[in-house]
Short mmCIF file of C-alpha atoms in Angstrom, two decimals:
data_model
loop_
_atom_site.label_atom_id
_atom_site.label_comp_id
_atom_site.label_asym_id
_atom_site.label_seq_id
_atom_site.Cartn_x
_atom_site.Cartn_y
_atom_site.Cartn_z
CA UNK A 282 52.24 -1.16 7.89
CA UNK A 283 48.70 -1.81 7.86
CA UNK A 284 47.92 1.71 6.56
CA UNK A 285 48.41 0.94 2.37
CA UNK A 286 46.16 -2.65 2.83
CA UNK A 287 43.04 -2.02 0.83
CA UNK A 288 41.55 -4.57 2.99
CA UNK A 289 43.25 -5.91 6.18
CA UNK A 290 41.09 -9.07 7.80
CA UNK A 291 42.50 -9.71 10.60
CA UNK A 292 42.30 -13.77 13.15
CA UNK A 293 38.75 -14.05 12.11
CA UNK A 294 36.40 -16.60 13.50
CA UNK A 295 33.00 -17.76 12.93
CA UNK A 296 30.58 -20.38 14.48
CA UNK A 297 27.12 -22.12 13.19
CA UNK A 298 25.36 -23.57 15.68
CA UNK A 299 28.32 -24.85 17.77
CA UNK A 300 30.18 -26.07 14.13
CA UNK A 301 33.64 -23.59 13.83
CA UNK A 302 33.86 -22.50 10.21
CA UNK A 303 35.64 -20.46 10.05
CA UNK A 304 38.81 -21.12 12.51
CA UNK A 305 41.16 -17.47 12.77
CA UNK A 306 41.69 -16.17 9.38
CA UNK A 307 43.49 -13.39 8.52
CA UNK A 308 44.74 -11.66 5.69
CA UNK A 309 45.59 -8.03 3.56
CA UNK A 310 45.67 -6.74 0.08
CA UNK A 311 47.12 -3.40 -1.49
CA UNK A 312 45.71 -1.53 -3.87
CA UNK A 313 45.94 -3.31 -7.15
CA UNK A 314 46.06 -6.35 -6.10
CA UNK A 315 43.54 -9.53 -6.99
CA UNK A 316 43.34 -12.65 -4.17
CA UNK A 317 41.65 -16.01 -5.01
CA UNK A 318 40.67 -18.40 -2.17
CA UNK A 319 40.33 -21.92 -3.61
CA UNK A 320 39.48 -25.10 -1.26
CA UNK A 321 37.31 -27.92 -1.13
CA UNK A 322 33.61 -26.50 -0.36
CA UNK A 323 33.12 -26.26 3.06
CA UNK A 324 36.30 -24.40 4.15
CA UNK A 325 34.59 -21.72 4.21
CA UNK A 326 35.49 -19.29 1.06
CA UNK A 327 32.39 -17.99 0.85
CA UNK A 328 31.05 -17.43 4.99
CA UNK A 329 34.96 -15.74 4.15
CA UNK A 330 33.33 -13.32 1.64
CA UNK A 331 30.29 -12.75 3.85
CA UNK A 332 32.24 -11.64 7.22
CA UNK A 333 33.78 -9.00 5.21
CA UNK A 334 30.98 -6.67 4.70
CA UNK A 335 29.03 -9.18 7.42
CA UNK A 336 26.17 -10.38 5.37
CA UNK A 337 27.22 -13.14 8.19
CA UNK A 338 28.48 -10.92 11.11
CA UNK A 339 32.28 -13.13 12.08
CA UNK A 340 32.20 -14.21 15.96
CA UNK A 341 36.16 -12.47 15.75
CA UNK A 342 38.51 -10.91 14.49
CA UNK A 343 38.82 -7.24 13.35
CA UNK A 344 38.15 -6.27 9.90
CA UNK A 345 39.85 -3.30 8.16
CA UNK A 346 38.98 -1.27 5.31
CA UNK A 347 41.41 1.95 3.77
CA UNK A 348 43.19 2.11 7.26
CA UNK A 349 38.98 2.20 8.61
CA UNK A 350 37.18 -0.20 11.63
CA UNK A 351 33.78 -2.37 9.67
CA UNK A 352 31.67 -2.12 12.06
CA UNK A 353 28.15 -2.58 13.27
CA UNK A 354 27.20 0.77 13.76
CA UNK A 355 29.02 1.82 9.86
CA UNK A 356 28.05 -1.16 8.32
CA UNK A 357 26.01 0.70 5.40
CA UNK A 358 28.69 3.03 4.88
CA UNK A 359 31.25 0.19 4.74
CA UNK A 360 29.59 -1.97 2.34
CA UNK A 361 28.68 1.16 -0.18
CA UNK A 362 32.43 1.08 -0.86
CA UNK A 363 33.06 -3.30 -0.57
CA UNK A 364 31.30 -4.29 -3.91
CA UNK A 365 29.72 -7.90 -3.65
CA UNK A 366 28.88 -9.73 -6.84
CA UNK A 367 26.85 -12.95 -5.38
CA UNK A 368 26.92 -16.46 -7.21
CA UNK A 369 23.63 -16.38 -8.52
CA UNK A 370 23.40 -12.37 -9.23
CA UNK A 371 20.36 -11.29 -7.43
CA UNK A 372 19.72 -8.66 -9.71
CA UNK A 373 16.47 -6.75 -8.57
CA UNK A 374 13.98 -7.93 -11.00
CA UNK A 375 12.25 -5.35 -11.48
CA UNK A 376 14.10 -2.68 -12.17
CA UNK A 377 15.92 -2.05 -16.27
CA UNK A 378 19.33 -3.38 -16.39
CA UNK A 379 20.21 0.09 -15.74
CA UNK A 380 18.33 1.09 -13.33
CA UNK A 381 19.92 -2.08 -11.72
CA UNK A 382 23.47 -0.30 -11.95
CA UNK A 383 21.90 3.59 -11.34
CA UNK A 384 19.64 2.79 -7.35
CA UNK A 385 22.10 2.21 -4.83
CA UNK A 386 24.02 5.38 -6.28
CA UNK A 387 21.33 7.19 -5.60
CA UNK A 388 19.69 5.90 -2.20
CA UNK A 389 22.95 4.89 -0.88
CA UNK A 390 25.16 7.25 -2.52
CA UNK A 391 22.98 10.85 -3.13
CA UNK A 392 24.55 10.72 -5.99
CA UNK A 393 22.69 12.66 -8.47
CA UNK A 394 20.25 11.05 -11.08
CA UNK A 395 21.89 12.45 -14.27
CA UNK A 396 25.21 11.31 -13.28
CA UNK A 397 24.60 8.14 -12.36
CA UNK A 398 23.24 7.51 -15.59
CA UNK A 399 25.78 8.74 -16.69
CA UNK A 400 28.39 6.31 -14.77
CA UNK A 401 25.77 3.34 -15.08
CA UNK A 402 25.86 3.79 -19.15
CA UNK A 403 29.89 4.02 -18.56
CA UNK A 404 30.06 0.40 -16.54
CA UNK A 405 27.41 -1.10 -18.76
CA UNK A 406 29.75 -0.43 -21.86
CA UNK A 407 32.54 -1.63 -19.52
CA UNK A 408 31.67 -4.64 -19.34
CA UNK A 409 30.15 -4.98 -22.83
CA UNK A 410 26.23 -4.21 -22.12
CA UNK A 411 26.06 -0.95 -23.54
CA UNK A 412 23.08 -2.05 -24.99
CA UNK A 413 21.13 -3.66 -22.58
CA UNK A 414 20.43 -0.64 -20.99
CA UNK A 415 16.52 -0.70 -21.31
CA UNK A 416 16.47 -4.81 -20.89
CA UNK A 417 14.94 -6.33 -17.28
CA UNK A 418 17.66 -8.99 -16.07
CA UNK A 419 14.79 -12.23 -17.03
CA UNK A 420 15.14 -11.05 -20.22
CA UNK A 421 19.66 -11.90 -20.51
CA UNK A 422 21.56 -14.99 -20.06
CA UNK A 423 22.91 -15.68 -17.05
CA UNK A 424 26.41 -14.47 -18.31
CA UNK A 425 24.63 -11.20 -18.85
CA UNK A 426 22.81 -10.85 -15.70
CA UNK A 427 25.83 -11.29 -14.76
CA UNK A 428 28.27 -8.41 -15.60
CA UNK A 429 25.17 -6.40 -15.58
CA UNK A 430 25.80 -7.11 -11.39
CA UNK A 431 29.89 -6.89 -11.71
CA UNK A 432 29.02 -2.82 -13.37
CA UNK A 433 25.91 -3.02 -10.60
CA UNK A 434 29.36 -2.81 -7.90
CA UNK A 435 31.39 -1.36 -10.51
CA UNK A 436 29.25 2.23 -10.27
CA UNK A 437 29.64 1.96 -6.49
CA UNK A 438 32.69 2.79 -6.46
CA UNK A 439 34.34 0.51 -4.50
CA UNK A 440 37.69 0.34 -2.53
CA UNK A 441 37.32 -4.14 -3.30
CA UNK A 442 35.16 -5.83 -4.96
CA UNK A 443 34.71 -9.12 -3.80
CA UNK A 444 33.01 -12.21 -6.21
CA UNK A 445 31.19 -14.93 -4.59
CA UNK A 446 31.47 -18.09 -7.00
CA UNK A 447 30.61 -16.01 -9.85
CA UNK A 448 30.71 -18.27 -12.36
CA UNK A 449 29.27 -21.37 -10.74
CA UNK A 450 25.49 -20.67 -11.50
CA UNK A 451 26.35 -20.28 -15.02
CA UNK A 452 26.03 -22.82 -18.13
CA UNK A 453 29.93 -24.41 -18.45
CA UNK A 454 29.25 -21.85 -22.07
CA UNK A 455 28.55 -18.79 -20.63
CA UNK A 456 31.52 -18.91 -17.47
CA UNK A 457 34.37 -17.18 -20.52
CA UNK A 458 32.31 -14.38 -21.27
CA UNK A 459 32.20 -13.25 -17.42
CA UNK A 460 35.75 -14.77 -16.61
CA UNK A 461 37.36 -12.29 -20.01
CA UNK A 462 35.41 -9.79 -17.38
CA UNK A 463 37.52 -10.20 -14.78
CA UNK A 464 40.27 -10.30 -15.54
CA UNK A 465 40.55 -7.32 -17.93
CA UNK A 466 39.20 -5.70 -14.40
CA UNK A 467 42.55 -6.74 -12.43
CA UNK A 468 44.43 -5.59 -14.60
CA UNK A 469 42.83 -2.31 -14.86
CA UNK A 470 43.78 -2.60 -11.72
CA UNK A 471 41.05 -3.13 -9.51
CA UNK A 472 41.44 -4.55 -6.07
CA UNK A 473 39.53 -7.19 -5.53
CA UNK A 474 39.00 -10.80 -4.15
CA UNK A 475 37.71 -13.26 -5.86
CA UNK A 476 35.98 -16.83 -4.52
CA UNK A 477 36.08 -19.52 -7.87
CA UNK A 478 37.14 -22.58 -9.44
CA UNK A 479 38.30 -21.07 -12.72
CA UNK A 480 42.29 -22.08 -12.36
CA UNK A 481 42.28 -20.08 -15.78
CA UNK A 482 41.78 -17.09 -13.97
CA UNK A 483 43.73 -17.94 -11.22
CA UNK A 484 46.87 -18.24 -12.71
CA UNK A 485 45.80 -15.60 -15.20
CA UNK A 486 45.33 -12.69 -13.02
CA UNK A 487 45.78 -13.77 -9.24
CA UNK A 488 49.08 -11.85 -8.07
CA UNK A 489 48.40 -14.67 -4.63
CA UNK A 490 46.34 -17.77 -4.54
CA UNK A 491 44.99 -18.53 -0.91
CA UNK A 492 44.00 -22.51 0.25
CA UNK A 493 41.70 -23.06 2.71
CA UNK A 494 40.85 -25.90 4.34
CA UNK A 495 38.44 -26.31 7.08
CA UNK A 496 38.79 -22.67 8.06
CA UNK A 497 42.51 -22.15 7.82
CA UNK A 498 44.43 -20.87 5.79
CA UNK A 499 46.22 -23.64 4.89
CA UNK A 500 49.01 -22.18 3.04
CA UNK A 501 49.18 -19.09 -0.11
CA UNK A 502 51.33 -17.69 -2.82
CA UNK A 503 51.31 -16.76 -6.62
CA UNK A 504 49.45 -19.13 -8.64
CA UNK A 505 52.93 -20.42 -10.41
CA UNK A 506 54.67 -21.39 -7.46
CA UNK A 507 51.59 -23.12 -5.99
CA UNK A 508 50.13 -24.73 -9.40
CA UNK A 509 54.42 -25.90 -9.57
CA UNK A 510 55.77 -26.59 -6.47
CA UNK A 511 52.84 -26.69 -3.05
CA UNK A 512 54.49 -26.95 -0.13
CA UNK A 513 51.66 -28.72 0.84
CA UNK A 514 50.01 -31.93 0.24
CA UNK A 515 46.88 -30.78 0.80
CA UNK A 516 47.41 -27.65 -2.00
CA UNK A 517 48.56 -30.00 -4.03
CA UNK A 518 46.17 -32.54 -3.89
CA UNK A 519 43.10 -30.12 -4.61
CA UNK A 520 45.11 -27.99 -7.16
CA UNK A 521 46.06 -31.40 -9.03
CA UNK A 522 41.96 -32.66 -8.65
CA UNK A 523 40.46 -29.26 -10.21
CA UNK A 524 43.40 -28.79 -13.07
CA UNK A 525 42.14 -32.27 -14.07
CA UNK A 526 37.99 -31.37 -14.00
CA UNK A 527 38.08 -27.60 -13.96
CA UNK B 92 -43.26 3.92 0.79
CA UNK B 93 -46.95 3.21 0.19
CA UNK B 94 -48.40 0.71 -1.76
CA UNK B 95 -49.70 1.56 -5.12
CA UNK B 96 -50.89 -1.34 -7.44
CA UNK B 97 -51.94 0.70 -10.60
CA UNK B 98 -47.75 0.75 -10.69
CA UNK B 99 -46.61 -2.22 -12.54
CA UNK B 100 -42.27 -3.04 -10.48
CA UNK B 101 -40.80 -1.28 -14.06
CA UNK B 102 -42.03 1.77 -12.89
CA UNK B 103 -41.22 0.88 -9.35
CA UNK B 104 -37.72 0.50 -10.08
CA UNK B 105 -37.53 2.91 -12.75
CA UNK B 106 -39.07 5.63 -10.37
CA UNK B 107 -37.45 3.94 -6.33
CA UNK B 108 -33.95 3.43 -8.49
CA UNK B 109 -32.34 6.63 -7.10
CA UNK B 110 -33.00 5.05 -4.13
CA UNK B 111 -30.73 2.31 -5.65
CA UNK B 112 -28.08 4.20 -6.73
CA UNK B 113 -27.78 5.88 -2.88
CA UNK B 114 -27.41 2.49 -1.89
CA UNK B 115 -24.77 1.43 -3.71
CA UNK B 116 -22.82 4.93 -3.19
CA UNK B 117 -23.11 3.65 -0.04
CA UNK B 118 -21.97 0.62 -0.45
CA UNK B 119 -19.11 2.25 -2.13
CA UNK B 120 -18.18 3.93 0.73
CA UNK B 121 -17.70 1.28 3.22
CA UNK B 122 -15.97 -0.33 1.31
CA UNK B 123 -12.79 2.01 0.67
CA UNK B 124 -13.25 2.54 4.26
CA UNK B 125 -12.96 -0.69 5.07
CA UNK B 126 -10.59 -1.79 2.29
CA UNK B 127 -8.08 1.54 3.16
CA UNK B 128 -8.46 0.50 7.06
CA UNK B 129 -7.61 -3.14 6.50
CA UNK B 130 -5.22 -1.48 3.71
CA UNK B 131 -2.68 1.19 6.08
CA UNK B 132 -3.09 -1.77 9.58
CA UNK B 133 -2.63 -4.81 7.69
CA UNK B 134 0.33 -3.31 5.74
CA UNK B 135 1.55 -1.98 9.09
CA UNK B 136 1.18 -6.28 10.70
CA UNK B 137 2.89 -7.79 7.92
CA UNK B 138 6.23 -5.33 8.47
CA UNK B 139 5.90 -5.85 12.24
CA UNK B 140 5.71 -9.78 11.71
CA UNK B 141 8.29 -10.31 9.09
CA UNK B 142 10.88 -7.04 9.73
CA UNK B 143 9.54 -6.49 13.39
CA UNK B 144 11.66 -7.30 16.44
CA UNK B 145 10.52 -10.71 17.39
CA UNK B 146 9.71 -10.08 20.77
CA UNK B 147 6.33 -12.28 22.25
CA UNK B 148 5.18 -9.75 23.37
CA UNK B 149 5.05 -7.66 19.49
CA UNK B 150 4.48 -11.02 17.38
CA UNK B 151 1.54 -12.93 19.82
CA UNK B 152 -0.24 -10.17 20.11
CA UNK B 153 -0.47 -9.48 15.94
CA UNK B 154 -0.96 -13.14 15.46
CA UNK B 155 -4.04 -13.87 18.11
CA UNK B 156 -5.44 -10.07 16.34
CA UNK B 157 -5.48 -12.79 12.83
CA UNK B 158 -6.28 -15.16 14.06
CA UNK B 159 -9.61 -13.66 16.10
CA UNK B 160 -10.35 -11.90 13.08
CA UNK B 161 -10.05 -14.02 10.85
CA UNK B 162 -11.95 -16.95 12.68
CA UNK B 163 -14.85 -15.32 13.53
CA UNK B 164 -17.91 -14.26 10.87
CA UNK B 165 -18.36 -11.48 9.90
CA UNK B 166 -21.83 -11.16 11.41
CA UNK B 167 -20.64 -11.37 14.41
CA UNK B 168 -18.81 -8.89 14.80
CA UNK B 169 -21.16 -6.66 13.10
CA UNK B 170 -23.18 -7.21 16.06
CA UNK B 171 -20.13 -6.75 18.66
CA UNK B 172 -19.08 -3.35 18.04
CA UNK B 173 -22.41 -2.33 16.68
CA UNK B 174 -24.29 -3.85 19.99
CA UNK B 175 -20.92 -3.94 22.43
CA UNK B 176 -19.34 -0.71 21.39
CA UNK B 177 -22.32 1.50 21.75
CA UNK B 178 -22.58 0.51 24.92
CA UNK B 179 -19.84 2.43 25.41
CA UNK B 180 -19.35 5.39 22.88
CA UNK B 181 -22.80 6.01 20.90
CA UNK B 182 -21.19 4.90 17.07
CA UNK B 183 -23.55 4.21 14.82
CA UNK B 184 -24.37 1.64 12.03
CA UNK B 185 -22.30 2.93 9.36
CA UNK B 186 -19.51 3.45 11.81
CA UNK B 187 -19.46 0.01 13.28
CA UNK B 188 -19.44 -1.22 10.11
CA UNK B 189 -16.32 0.21 8.95
CA UNK B 190 -14.72 -0.88 12.35
CA UNK B 191 -15.85 -4.50 11.82
CA UNK B 192 -15.10 -5.35 8.55
CA UNK B 193 -11.92 -3.01 8.43
CA UNK B 194 -10.48 -4.74 10.65
CA UNK B 195 -11.39 -7.84 9.25
CA UNK B 196 -9.90 -6.63 6.05
CA UNK B 197 -6.33 -6.25 7.40
CA UNK B 198 -6.54 -9.83 8.92
CA UNK B 199 -6.82 -10.97 5.19
CA UNK B 200 -4.57 -8.05 3.77
CA UNK B 201 -1.94 -8.62 5.91
CA UNK B 202 -1.74 -12.20 4.77
CA UNK B 203 -1.59 -11.49 1.68
CA UNK B 204 1.15 -8.65 2.44
CA UNK B 205 3.04 -11.43 4.14
CA UNK B 206 2.93 -13.77 1.30
CA UNK B 207 3.86 -11.55 -1.98
CA UNK B 208 6.95 -10.29 0.57
CA UNK B 209 8.14 -13.94 1.21
CA UNK B 210 7.57 -13.97 -2.84
CA UNK B 211 10.59 -11.68 -3.63
CA UNK B 212 13.80 -14.32 -2.45
CA UNK B 213 15.61 -13.79 -0.17
CA UNK B 214 19.12 -12.71 -2.40
CA UNK B 215 16.83 -9.68 -3.17
CA UNK B 216 17.04 -7.81 0.15
CA UNK B 217 20.68 -9.40 0.57
CA UNK B 218 21.70 -7.71 -2.16
CA UNK B 219 20.36 -4.36 -1.29
CA UNK B 220 21.50 -4.90 1.91
CA UNK B 221 24.89 -5.65 0.49
CA UNK B 222 25.41 -2.48 -1.25
CA UNK B 223 25.07 0.01 1.25
CA UNK B 224 21.12 -0.01 1.51
CA UNK B 225 19.77 0.35 5.44
CA UNK B 226 16.84 -2.07 5.99
CA UNK B 227 14.62 0.05 5.57
CA UNK B 228 15.49 1.75 1.89
CA UNK B 229 15.64 -1.98 0.90
CA UNK B 230 12.34 -3.58 2.31
CA UNK B 231 10.74 0.53 0.35
CA UNK B 232 13.31 0.25 -3.21
CA UNK B 233 13.21 -3.10 -3.52
CA UNK B 234 10.98 -5.84 -1.77
CA UNK B 235 7.85 -3.67 -1.12
CA UNK B 236 7.73 -2.54 -5.37
CA UNK B 237 8.31 -6.53 -6.42
CA UNK B 238 6.21 -7.45 -3.07
CA UNK B 239 3.12 -5.44 -4.77
CA UNK B 240 3.07 -6.86 -7.81
CA UNK B 241 2.34 -10.76 -5.90
CA UNK B 242 -0.03 -8.64 -4.21
CA UNK B 243 -2.06 -7.16 -6.69
CA UNK B 244 -3.90 -10.53 -8.03
CA UNK B 245 -5.32 -11.66 -4.19
CA UNK B 246 -5.80 -8.18 -3.65
CA UNK B 247 -8.16 -8.08 -6.38
CA UNK B 248 -10.05 -11.19 -4.52
CA UNK B 249 -9.99 -10.02 -0.69
CA UNK B 250 -11.43 -6.52 -3.28
CA UNK B 251 -13.72 -8.78 -5.07
CA UNK B 252 -15.66 -10.77 -1.66
CA UNK B 253 -15.66 -7.00 0.28
CA UNK B 254 -17.79 -5.98 -1.85
CA UNK B 255 -20.08 -8.68 -1.52
CA UNK B 256 -19.90 -8.74 2.00
CA UNK B 257 -20.93 -4.91 2.20
CA UNK B 258 -24.20 -6.52 2.13
CA UNK B 259 -23.94 -7.30 5.53
CA UNK B 260 -23.85 -4.15 6.92
CA UNK B 261 -27.44 -5.04 5.84
CA UNK B 262 -28.63 -6.75 9.35
CA UNK B 263 -26.83 -3.74 11.84
CA UNK B 264 -28.96 -1.00 10.65
CA UNK B 265 -26.79 0.43 7.30
CA UNK B 266 -29.13 1.53 4.80
CA UNK B 267 -26.77 -0.04 2.02
CA UNK B 268 -28.08 -1.66 -1.29
CA UNK B 269 -29.34 -4.75 0.57
CA UNK B 270 -31.65 -2.47 2.38
CA UNK B 271 -32.66 -0.08 -0.21
CA UNK B 272 -33.83 -3.47 -1.99
CA UNK B 273 -35.60 -4.42 0.78
CA UNK B 274 -37.79 -1.84 1.03
CA UNK B 275 -38.96 -1.79 -2.59
CA UNK B 276 -39.45 -4.77 -2.16
CA UNK B 277 -41.16 -3.87 1.77
CA UNK B 278 -44.10 -1.26 -0.30
CA UNK B 279 -44.08 -3.23 -3.94
CA UNK B 280 -44.89 -6.91 -1.85
CA UNK B 281 -44.10 -9.37 -3.94
CA UNK B 282 -41.46 -8.85 -6.86
CA UNK B 283 -38.27 -10.10 -4.57
CA UNK B 284 -37.31 -11.36 -7.95
CA UNK B 285 -36.57 -8.99 -9.68
CA UNK B 286 -36.30 -6.17 -7.23
CA UNK B 287 -33.07 -8.64 -6.05
CA UNK B 288 -31.93 -9.48 -10.38
CA UNK B 289 -31.27 -5.25 -9.90
CA UNK B 290 -29.38 -5.45 -6.80
CA UNK B 291 -27.43 -9.04 -8.30
CA UNK B 292 -26.17 -6.89 -11.77
CA UNK B 293 -25.85 -3.45 -9.53
CA UNK B 294 -23.13 -6.03 -7.24
CA UNK B 295 -22.08 -7.57 -9.97
CA UNK B 296 -20.96 -4.43 -12.25
CA UNK B 297 -19.19 -2.42 -9.70
CA UNK B 298 -17.70 -6.38 -8.63
CA UNK B 299 -16.23 -6.24 -12.37
CA UNK B 300 -15.46 -2.59 -12.79
CA UNK B 301 -13.19 -3.20 -9.43
CA UNK B 302 -11.66 -6.47 -10.86
CA UNK B 303 -10.46 -4.79 -14.65
CA UNK B 304 -9.29 -1.86 -13.28
CA UNK B 305 -6.81 -3.89 -11.25
CA UNK B 306 -6.72 -6.49 -13.95
CA UNK B 307 -5.27 -3.50 -16.01
CA UNK B 308 -2.79 -1.88 -13.23
CA UNK B 309 -1.26 -5.67 -12.62
CA UNK B 310 -0.53 -6.02 -16.37
CA UNK B 311 0.44 -2.29 -16.09
CA UNK B 312 3.68 -3.52 -13.32
CA UNK B 313 4.23 -6.23 -15.39
CA UNK B 314 8.00 -7.29 -15.63
CA UNK B 315 8.66 -7.44 -18.79
CA UNK B 316 10.32 -11.54 -18.97
CA UNK B 317 9.38 -11.93 -15.51
CA UNK B 318 8.41 -15.38 -15.24
CA UNK B 319 5.03 -15.28 -11.90
#
């Protein structure tokens, strides 16, 4: 039953200094599925995402990646299979775009240098930045940097990709190029969990929308259903507000 | 060298210039040795302070070391190492100077490195770890190369001040540049200004040469588009 899940999050709890941010969260992700996490700020979405790859180790609960449990002792190997895209990109500022996409293939997975270069170039083409390989991150716009960071994650051939508000640090006119790349990945069959306020992305690319509030999952379901007839009042209220402003 | 009244100071300087160069050579060896000790030890202290165990047993001695060596005048340290250590173990004046100044430089360099490491945004380490790098790999491949760029400026400063402070090894009898100058002055009497002017020029040229090299290195490592 759980074996065909790429990502299986079970009853995860996390507290910071006595404040319980996640109060028992569980969800699963099949191969090729895209799920979008939404909810008011402080609802625990980013914390949940960081618990999955133990950037913030969970206090309780278990996480399985393709049937294998994510634990402290295997964390580096597991992280290599969990792509993570940060809100503020975090590209390695001393490396060229190409080396950003190459370095972890070589230093973490032990891929041969020429193979890594070829793969890096492919992934840069995929996000539309094949011509920027020799640029440095600081020479790129925010949208371009975020696309490089997506290429960097893709080059590791991850089982799943996690996006932590990938467009929130961008100027509005730059969000489109990043959202388009994410939509393309979703339709190419990438398995993704996305925390975002981009409702256009949620509508078009999500297989399921998960609404979180106060550390709980309040409601989940296909985006069309939640947008048109959410069962829960708070879900409805939140989605209405987001739809107006987003 | 006895007094030779028929030679004027220019002849003396010309004749004794090899001694000054020899003194300069000693100063350079002292400088390189103390900077090397300071670099290795300073880097170790910095890494332990930032990434080592947080226990007081480790952190407290490091802090005390750093505070003591930054807080005591180097002349006192030179005396302590020369006269203090030579009571237990026969140590040459040169070795005492290398040790005292090297250990002190380690305290300063550790803080240069520490602030350079800390100036690398936390997200860099986080992204490296998130992609599966171990802490050591992340430090080596991501944090260190960036912090090195931040460290060169302040390190150049440390280099400059240590060049100048090698002259203090004079007080425990190391025959470096300043002491060679003093010999010349003693043997010719007077001419203090002229001799020290030449010595000052030698220190200055060495300093500028070192600085130029380090600045060139800094420019070479500069990352395009990256504001400092």
